[in-house]
Short mmCIF file of C-alpha atoms in Angstrom, two decimals:
data_model
loop_
_atom_site.label_atom_id
_atom_site.label_comp_id
_atom_site.label_asym_id
_atom_site.label_seq_id
_atom_site.Cartn_x
_atom_site.Cartn_y
_atom_site.Cartn_z
CA MET B 27 -9.88 51.90 -58.14
CA GLY B 28 -6.97 54.38 -56.50
CA ASN B 29 -3.71 52.22 -55.95
CA LEU B 30 -2.80 49.30 -53.75
CA TYR B 31 -0.26 49.06 -51.32
CA ILE B 32 0.54 46.35 -48.70
CA GLY B 33 2.73 46.23 -45.75
CA LEU B 34 3.69 43.00 -43.58
CA LEU B 35 4.71 44.44 -39.73
CA HIS B 36 7.10 43.26 -37.77
CA PHE B 37 6.39 45.67 -34.39
CA PRO B 38 3.84 45.90 -32.35
CA MET B 39 3.02 42.30 -32.51
CA ARG B 40 2.26 39.85 -30.59
CA ASN B 41 4.23 36.58 -28.85
CA ARG B 42 2.76 32.60 -28.32
CA ARG B 43 2.32 34.52 -24.79
CA GLY B 44 1.00 37.78 -25.43
CA GLU B 45 3.62 39.91 -24.43
CA ILE B 46 4.45 42.70 -27.47
CA VAL B 47 7.36 41.81 -29.29
CA ALA B 48 9.34 42.41 -32.75
CA THR B 49 9.02 39.54 -34.60
CA ALA B 50 11.90 38.14 -37.28
CA THR B 51 11.99 38.83 -40.86
CA THR B 52 11.83 35.83 -43.25
CA SER B 53 13.09 35.16 -46.65
CA MET B 54 10.15 33.91 -47.40
CA ASP B 55 7.57 36.09 -46.57
CA VAL B 56 9.43 38.40 -48.74
CA HIS B 57 9.89 36.14 -51.71
CA ASP B 58 6.69 34.73 -51.78
CA ILE B 59 4.46 38.15 -50.81
CA ALA B 60 6.48 40.30 -53.75
CA ARG B 61 5.08 37.89 -55.89
CA THR B 62 1.69 37.60 -55.23
CA ALA B 63 1.36 41.01 -54.91
CA ARG B 64 2.93 41.98 -58.29
CA THR B 65 0.01 39.20 -59.82
CA TYR B 66 -1.97 41.82 -58.15
CA GLY B 67 -1.58 44.80 -59.06
CA VAL B 68 0.30 46.29 -55.64
CA VAL B 69 1.96 49.52 -56.38
CA ARG B 70 4.27 48.59 -52.93
CA TYR B 71 4.90 46.56 -50.60
CA PHE B 72 6.65 47.55 -47.28
CA VAL B 73 8.18 44.89 -44.94
CA ILE B 74 8.22 46.73 -41.55
CA THR B 75 10.82 46.68 -39.10
CA PRO B 76 12.21 48.88 -36.36
CA LEU B 77 15.21 46.31 -36.17
CA ALA B 78 18.00 48.07 -38.66
CA SER B 79 19.73 44.05 -37.95
CA GLN B 80 15.32 42.78 -39.71
CA GLN B 81 15.96 46.38 -42.16
CA GLN B 82 19.22 44.75 -43.71
CA ILE B 83 18.41 41.27 -44.12
CA ALA B 84 14.56 41.74 -45.89
CA TRP B 85 17.21 44.33 -48.20
CA ARG B 86 19.48 41.62 -48.90
CA ILE B 87 16.64 39.36 -50.40
CA ARG B 88 15.67 42.15 -52.49
CA GLY B 89 18.63 42.46 -54.05
CA PHE B 90 19.28 39.41 -53.98
CA TRP B 91 17.12 38.64 -57.02
CA THR B 92 16.37 42.44 -58.28
CA GLU B 93 20.82 42.52 -58.87
CA ARG B 94 21.59 38.59 -59.71
CA GLU B 95 18.64 36.36 -60.26
CA GLN B 96 16.76 38.93 -63.02
CA ALA B 97 20.22 38.60 -65.47
CA MET B 98 18.95 34.48 -65.44
CA GLU B 99 17.13 33.53 -68.51
CA GLY B 100 13.73 34.25 -68.14
CA SER B 101 12.78 34.78 -64.97
CA ARG B 102 10.80 37.92 -64.20
CA ARG B 103 11.10 37.31 -59.98
CA GLY B 104 13.23 40.38 -59.71
CA GLU B 105 10.48 42.48 -60.80
CA ALA B 106 8.20 41.13 -58.10
CA LEU B 107 10.74 41.55 -54.98
CA GLU B 108 11.29 45.08 -57.24
CA LEU B 109 7.78 46.46 -55.54
CA VAL B 110 9.25 45.55 -52.06
CA MET B 111 10.24 48.87 -49.74
CA VAL B 112 12.22 48.16 -46.12
CA ALA B 113 10.76 50.51 -43.64
CA THR B 114 10.79 51.29 -39.69
CA SER B 115 7.02 51.56 -38.82
CA LEU B 116 3.50 52.05 -39.74
CA GLU B 117 3.69 56.14 -39.62
CA GLU B 118 6.32 55.75 -42.15
CA THR B 119 4.66 53.98 -44.74
CA LEU B 120 1.79 55.72 -43.81
CA SER B 121 3.72 59.29 -44.70
CA TRP B 122 5.10 57.53 -47.72
CA ILE B 123 2.09 56.64 -49.29
CA GLU B 124 0.12 60.25 -48.90
CA GLU B 125 3.42 61.58 -50.32
CA ALA B 126 3.22 59.59 -52.80
CA GLU B 127 -0.33 59.84 -53.97
CA GLY B 128 -1.52 63.95 -52.26
CA ASP B 129 -3.77 61.40 -49.90
CA CYS B 130 -3.66 58.87 -47.11
CA PRO B 131 -4.86 56.37 -47.16
CA ILE B 132 -7.72 53.41 -46.16
CA LEU B 133 -6.09 51.66 -43.58
CA ILE B 134 -6.97 48.12 -43.63
CA ALA B 135 -5.57 46.15 -40.81
CA THR B 136 -5.96 41.80 -42.14
CA SER B 137 -6.24 39.59 -38.14
CA ALA B 138 -6.87 35.61 -37.17
CA ARG B 139 -8.77 36.51 -33.95
CA PRO B 140 -12.15 38.49 -34.99
CA GLN B 141 -12.77 41.50 -34.19
CA GLN B 142 -14.68 43.90 -32.60
CA VAL B 143 -14.11 47.32 -34.41
CA GLN B 144 -14.25 48.56 -37.39
CA CYS B 145 -14.90 44.88 -38.92
CA ILE B 146 -15.49 44.47 -42.42
CA SER B 147 -16.81 41.77 -45.21
CA TYR B 148 -15.08 40.19 -48.26
CA ALA B 149 -16.91 41.64 -50.59
CA GLN B 150 -17.83 45.48 -49.22
CA LEU B 151 -14.27 46.19 -49.32
CA LYS B 152 -13.43 45.12 -52.73
CA ASP B 153 -16.40 46.87 -53.74
CA VAL B 154 -14.91 49.60 -51.38
CA VAL B 155 -11.86 50.06 -52.72
CA HIS B 156 -13.52 49.45 -56.52
CA HIS B 157 -15.53 52.62 -55.93
CA GLU B 158 -13.15 54.83 -53.89
CA GLU B 159 -10.71 57.14 -55.61
CA ARG B 160 -7.89 57.47 -52.83
CA PRO B 161 -4.80 54.78 -52.55
CA ALA B 162 -6.49 50.95 -50.53
CA TYR B 163 -3.45 50.13 -48.42
CA ILE B 164 -3.62 45.90 -46.47
CA VAL B 165 -2.39 45.77 -43.36
CA PHE B 166 -0.22 41.82 -42.66
CA GLY B 167 1.05 40.47 -38.92
CA THR B 168 3.07 38.41 -38.19
CA GLY B 169 3.82 36.67 -35.03
CA TRP B 170 0.51 35.64 -33.04
CA GLY B 171 -0.99 39.03 -34.46
CA MET B 172 -1.48 42.76 -34.21
CA ALA B 173 -1.29 44.59 -31.11
CA ASP B 174 -4.34 45.64 -30.65
CA GLU B 175 -3.66 49.58 -30.57
CA LEU B 176 -2.60 49.37 -33.62
CA ILE B 177 -5.77 47.59 -35.46
CA GLU B 178 -8.46 50.95 -33.42
CA THR B 179 -5.78 52.87 -35.83
CA CYS B 180 -7.02 51.03 -38.53
CA ASP B 181 -10.12 51.69 -40.86
CA TYR B 182 -11.52 48.88 -41.51
CA VAL B 183 -10.48 44.87 -40.13
CA LEU B 184 -11.16 42.10 -42.33
CA PRO B 185 -12.76 38.91 -40.99
CA PRO B 186 -10.53 36.13 -40.67
CA ILE B 187 -10.32 33.84 -43.53
CA GLU B 188 -12.96 30.41 -43.01
CA GLU B 189 -13.85 31.97 -39.22
CA ARG B 190 -16.02 28.60 -39.23
CA ALA B 191 -12.81 26.41 -39.79
CA ASP B 192 -12.06 25.10 -36.03
CA PHE B 193 -7.99 25.26 -37.69
CA ASN B 194 -6.81 28.70 -37.96
CA HIS B 195 -2.89 28.89 -38.59
CA LEU B 196 -2.18 29.95 -41.93
CA SER B 197 0.97 30.78 -43.25
CA VAL B 198 0.64 34.89 -43.72
CA ARG B 199 2.18 33.54 -46.84
CA ALA B 200 -0.74 32.29 -47.87
CA ALA B 201 -3.41 34.26 -46.10
CA ALA B 202 -1.84 37.16 -48.34
CA ALA B 203 -2.71 34.95 -50.77
CA ILE B 204 -6.10 34.78 -50.79
CA VAL B 205 -7.07 38.31 -49.10
CA LEU B 206 -6.24 40.54 -52.69
CA ASP B 207 -7.36 37.06 -54.86
CA ARG B 208 -10.98 37.90 -52.61
CA VAL B 209 -9.92 41.87 -52.30
CA VAL B 210 -8.96 42.32 -55.98
CA GLY B 211 -9.16 39.40 -57.62
CA ASP B 212 -10.59 38.80 -61.16
CA ARG B 213 -12.18 35.08 -60.13
CA MET A 28 -19.32 17.24 -50.62
CA GLY A 29 -16.98 14.18 -51.17
CA ASN A 30 -13.56 14.21 -48.70
CA LEU A 31 -10.95 16.38 -50.12
CA TYR A 32 -7.42 14.95 -51.41
CA ILE A 33 -4.25 17.28 -52.79
CA GLY A 34 -0.52 16.42 -53.95
CA LEU A 35 2.33 18.27 -54.86
CA LEU A 36 3.78 16.77 -57.44
CA HIS A 37 7.87 17.47 -57.96
CA PHE A 38 7.79 14.38 -61.20
CA PRO A 39 7.80 14.71 -64.29
CA MET A 40 7.92 18.85 -64.11
CA ARG A 41 9.34 20.58 -66.84
CA ASN A 42 12.43 23.17 -65.93
CA ARG A 43 12.67 26.45 -67.48
CA ARG A 44 14.24 25.22 -70.24
CA GLY A 45 11.07 23.68 -70.64
CA GLU A 46 13.09 20.00 -70.45
CA ILE A 47 11.53 16.61 -67.65
CA VAL A 48 12.97 17.05 -64.12
CA ALA A 49 12.44 16.40 -60.52
CA THR A 50 12.39 19.64 -59.28
CA ALA A 51 13.71 19.52 -55.36
CA THR A 52 11.30 19.21 -52.19
CA THR A 53 10.90 22.20 -49.76
CA SER A 54 9.99 22.38 -46.81
CA MET A 55 8.49 25.37 -46.88
CA ASP A 56 5.94 23.63 -49.54
CA VAL A 57 5.11 21.12 -47.39
CA HIS A 58 4.96 23.13 -44.52
CA ASP A 59 2.83 25.99 -45.84
CA ILE A 60 0.69 23.68 -47.81
CA ALA A 61 0.09 21.09 -45.48
CA ARG A 62 -1.30 24.72 -43.01
CA THR A 63 -3.63 25.52 -45.93
CA ALA A 64 -5.09 22.45 -46.25
CA ARG A 65 -5.60 21.43 -42.87
CA THR A 66 -7.60 24.35 -42.96
CA TYR A 67 -9.61 24.17 -45.21
CA GLY A 68 -10.40 20.47 -44.94
CA VAL A 69 -7.82 18.97 -46.97
CA VAL A 70 -8.66 14.96 -45.62
CA ARG A 71 -4.58 14.36 -46.90
CA TYR A 72 -1.20 16.36 -48.42
CA PHE A 73 0.43 14.32 -50.81
CA VAL A 74 4.14 15.40 -51.73
CA ILE A 75 5.27 13.43 -54.26
CA THR A 76 8.20 12.58 -55.09
CA PRO A 77 10.83 8.94 -57.34
CA LEU A 78 13.57 10.27 -55.05
CA ALA A 79 14.44 8.53 -51.67
CA SER A 80 16.56 11.55 -50.86
CA GLN A 81 13.45 13.80 -50.90
CA GLN A 82 11.07 11.86 -49.97
CA GLN A 83 13.05 11.35 -46.47
CA ILE A 84 13.28 15.72 -46.25
CA ALA A 85 9.54 15.61 -46.71
CA TRP A 86 9.25 12.48 -43.98
CA ARG A 87 11.25 14.52 -41.59
CA ILE A 88 9.71 17.64 -41.64
CA ARG A 89 6.84 16.81 -41.31
CA GLY A 90 8.26 14.94 -37.76
CA PHE A 91 10.34 18.31 -37.04
CA TRP A 92 6.18 19.46 -36.51
CA THR A 93 4.85 16.07 -35.36
CA GLU A 94 6.85 14.72 -32.72
CA ARG A 95 8.47 18.12 -31.11
CA GLU A 96 6.34 21.00 -31.92
CA GLN A 97 3.29 20.17 -31.41
CA ALA A 98 4.63 19.01 -27.03
CA MET A 99 5.13 23.27 -27.11
CA GLU A 100 2.65 25.21 -25.71
CA GLY A 101 -0.16 26.52 -27.75
CA SER A 102 1.81 25.67 -30.90
CA ARG A 103 -0.87 23.32 -33.27
CA ARG A 104 0.80 22.43 -36.61
CA GLY A 105 1.16 18.96 -36.04
CA GLU A 106 -2.58 18.54 -36.45
CA ALA A 107 -1.45 20.63 -39.98
CA LEU A 108 1.67 18.73 -41.15
CA GLU A 109 -0.77 15.30 -39.74
CA LEU A 110 -2.19 15.34 -43.15
CA VAL A 111 1.32 14.86 -44.89
CA MET A 112 2.15 11.58 -46.45
CA VAL A 113 5.22 10.82 -48.53
CA ALA A 114 4.43 9.31 -52.03
CA THR A 115 6.56 7.40 -54.87
CA SER A 116 4.02 8.64 -57.90
CA LEU A 117 0.70 10.02 -58.64
CA GLU A 118 -0.46 6.27 -59.44
CA GLU A 119 -0.06 5.73 -56.20
CA THR A 120 -1.71 8.12 -54.57
CA LEU A 121 -5.16 7.85 -56.91
CA SER A 122 -4.39 3.91 -55.27
CA TRP A 123 -4.23 4.87 -51.85
CA ILE A 124 -7.41 7.28 -52.45
CA GLU A 125 -9.64 3.55 -54.30
CA GLU A 126 -8.13 2.28 -51.60
CA ALA A 127 -9.32 4.29 -48.86
CA GLU A 128 -12.24 5.79 -50.26
CA GLY A 129 -14.02 2.89 -52.31
CA ASP A 130 -14.24 5.07 -55.26
CA CYS A 131 -11.52 6.70 -57.55
CA PRO A 132 -11.31 10.52 -57.17
CA ILE A 133 -12.26 13.65 -59.44
CA LEU A 134 -8.71 13.98 -60.47
CA ILE A 135 -8.11 17.98 -61.48
CA ALA A 136 -5.12 19.82 -61.88
CA THR A 137 -3.50 22.89 -61.64
CA SER A 138 -1.29 24.91 -64.84
CA ALA A 139 0.18 27.86 -64.26
CA ARG A 140 -0.51 28.52 -68.38
CA PRO A 141 -3.53 27.92 -69.87
CA GLN A 142 -4.20 24.52 -71.54
CA GLN A 143 -6.69 24.33 -74.35
CA VAL A 144 -8.09 20.47 -72.56
CA GLN A 145 -10.72 19.34 -70.29
CA CYS A 146 -10.45 23.26 -68.91
CA ILE A 147 -13.20 23.83 -66.31
CA SER A 148 -13.46 27.25 -64.21
CA TYR A 149 -13.42 27.75 -60.11
CA ALA A 150 -16.82 28.15 -59.68
CA GLN A 151 -17.66 25.36 -62.23
CA LEU A 152 -15.56 23.07 -60.29
CA LYS A 153 -16.89 24.56 -56.72
CA ASP A 154 -19.76 23.73 -58.22
CA VAL A 155 -18.78 20.43 -59.20
CA VAL A 156 -16.96 19.28 -55.93
CA HIS A 157 -19.91 20.06 -53.88
CA HIS A 158 -22.75 17.99 -56.05
CA GLU A 159 -20.70 15.22 -56.26
CA GLU A 160 -20.30 11.94 -52.92
CA ARG A 161 -16.63 11.17 -55.47
CA PRO A 162 -13.40 12.15 -53.45
CA ALA A 163 -11.67 15.76 -55.86
CA TYR A 164 -8.14 14.71 -55.32
CA ILE A 165 -6.23 18.68 -56.97
CA VAL A 166 -3.24 18.21 -58.47
CA PHE A 167 -0.67 21.13 -57.42
CA GLY A 168 3.52 21.21 -59.64
CA THR A 169 6.18 23.09 -59.04
CA GLY A 170 9.38 24.00 -61.22
CA TRP A 171 7.70 25.79 -64.01
CA GLY A 172 5.31 22.85 -64.46
CA MET A 173 3.62 19.65 -65.61
CA ALA A 174 5.17 17.41 -68.05
CA ASP A 175 1.76 17.45 -71.08
CA GLU A 176 1.01 13.81 -70.96
CA LEU A 177 0.60 14.55 -67.03
CA ILE A 178 -2.48 17.10 -67.72
CA GLU A 179 -3.87 15.51 -70.11
CA THR A 180 -4.49 12.10 -67.33
CA CYS A 181 -6.44 14.61 -65.38
CA ASP A 182 -10.25 15.19 -65.55
CA TYR A 183 -9.90 19.41 -65.12
CA VAL A 184 -8.39 21.24 -65.34
CA LEU A 185 -7.73 24.42 -63.60
CA PRO A 186 -7.56 27.90 -66.00
CA PRO A 187 -4.38 30.27 -64.73
CA ILE A 188 -4.37 32.45 -61.05
CA GLU A 189 -5.02 35.73 -62.20
CA GLU A 190 -4.89 34.55 -66.45
CA ARG A 191 -5.06 38.83 -67.39
CA ALA A 192 -2.15 39.63 -65.54
CA ASP A 193 0.56 40.44 -67.32
CA PHE A 194 2.58 38.78 -64.00
CA ASN A 195 1.91 35.05 -63.48
CA HIS A 196 4.79 34.23 -61.64
CA LEU A 197 2.63 32.80 -57.92
CA SER A 198 4.38 30.32 -55.56
CA VAL A 199 2.90 26.96 -55.66
CA ARG A 200 2.60 28.16 -51.84
CA ALA A 201 0.35 31.30 -52.62
CA ALA A 202 -1.44 29.48 -55.92
CA ALA A 203 -2.64 26.41 -53.34
CA ALA A 204 -3.19 28.40 -50.55
CA ILE A 205 -5.67 30.49 -53.70
CA VAL A 206 -7.12 27.40 -54.80
CA LEU A 207 -8.49 25.35 -52.07
CA ASP A 208 -10.26 29.32 -50.83
CA ARG A 209 -11.45 30.23 -54.48
CA VAL A 210 -13.05 26.06 -54.70
CA VAL A 211 -13.65 25.02 -50.99
CA GLY A 212 -13.37 28.11 -49.36
CA ASP A 213 -16.13 29.92 -47.24
CA ARG A 214 -15.95 33.67 -48.88
#
């Protein structure tokens, strides 16, 4: 198995009317997903937004836990937040991984909507990730989902979680936890 | 399979020094876990705290989404938040379930620390839940975990998620998502 990376995309996303927008960074997305990433052995968690003000917010949240909280008794949250790296675009993170690894990663999209292209099941992806030496990079969207052009650039697309449920509105924090557990968990 | 209930306990919890405390209710715990609960077919999500001020906070969060957001275009978060019921104690929720169901539920604790009593694996619990007609009730803790006396009153205790990881500090929001996916997900 190669190294595992994850990314949280804030652009190009859709809003509730299907328009392409940059969504807002939230402290809980940075914080919760970093803790999940650390638990599942992810080596880097990219928070991706083209907006400088939003990048600052993400860095500030990281710094709060890595520079202040870490000094407090018994807390290890800083170890999780240290995985966070803020980036401007998906392309920038792909270049970063390729430079660090000497190989481009297998790029995997997640979606709350069934997709027609590059579909792979969780069991199949688990198998691919465990047998490949290349790094794997799973990206999550915010807002009302990733733009179609973005999904089409990925090697694989995972199906919605609980596809058969009549309610499919998990938080991205919950979705990221479930996806990592399904793909690399020791269940 | 009987109906599935979940509860989020804020008392009696341990703080980082092991003392028994009532923890604070957070909007994200109410909100994220309600969305996860709705996705996995949970019939009621109890937010349990003995503090009146904290109960009011939880009711207010529920009301924000069920009375205001639900009217907005395309949002279905209200459907998730409607599952939330605020309660004073675990005993009160057990009575509530028993009255609604005509039977007491199988009570299942979760813990981030390995426990010595009533241990059950995720696969075993999935099997029990699917073959039992009694309702199942999974409770999650906050802060630094449930008091031992509380864990001992449960029928079963689930092991920590990713027991072998060297970092075991998932948010309760992520833990609840993973536990429900493991026990009732269609993976």
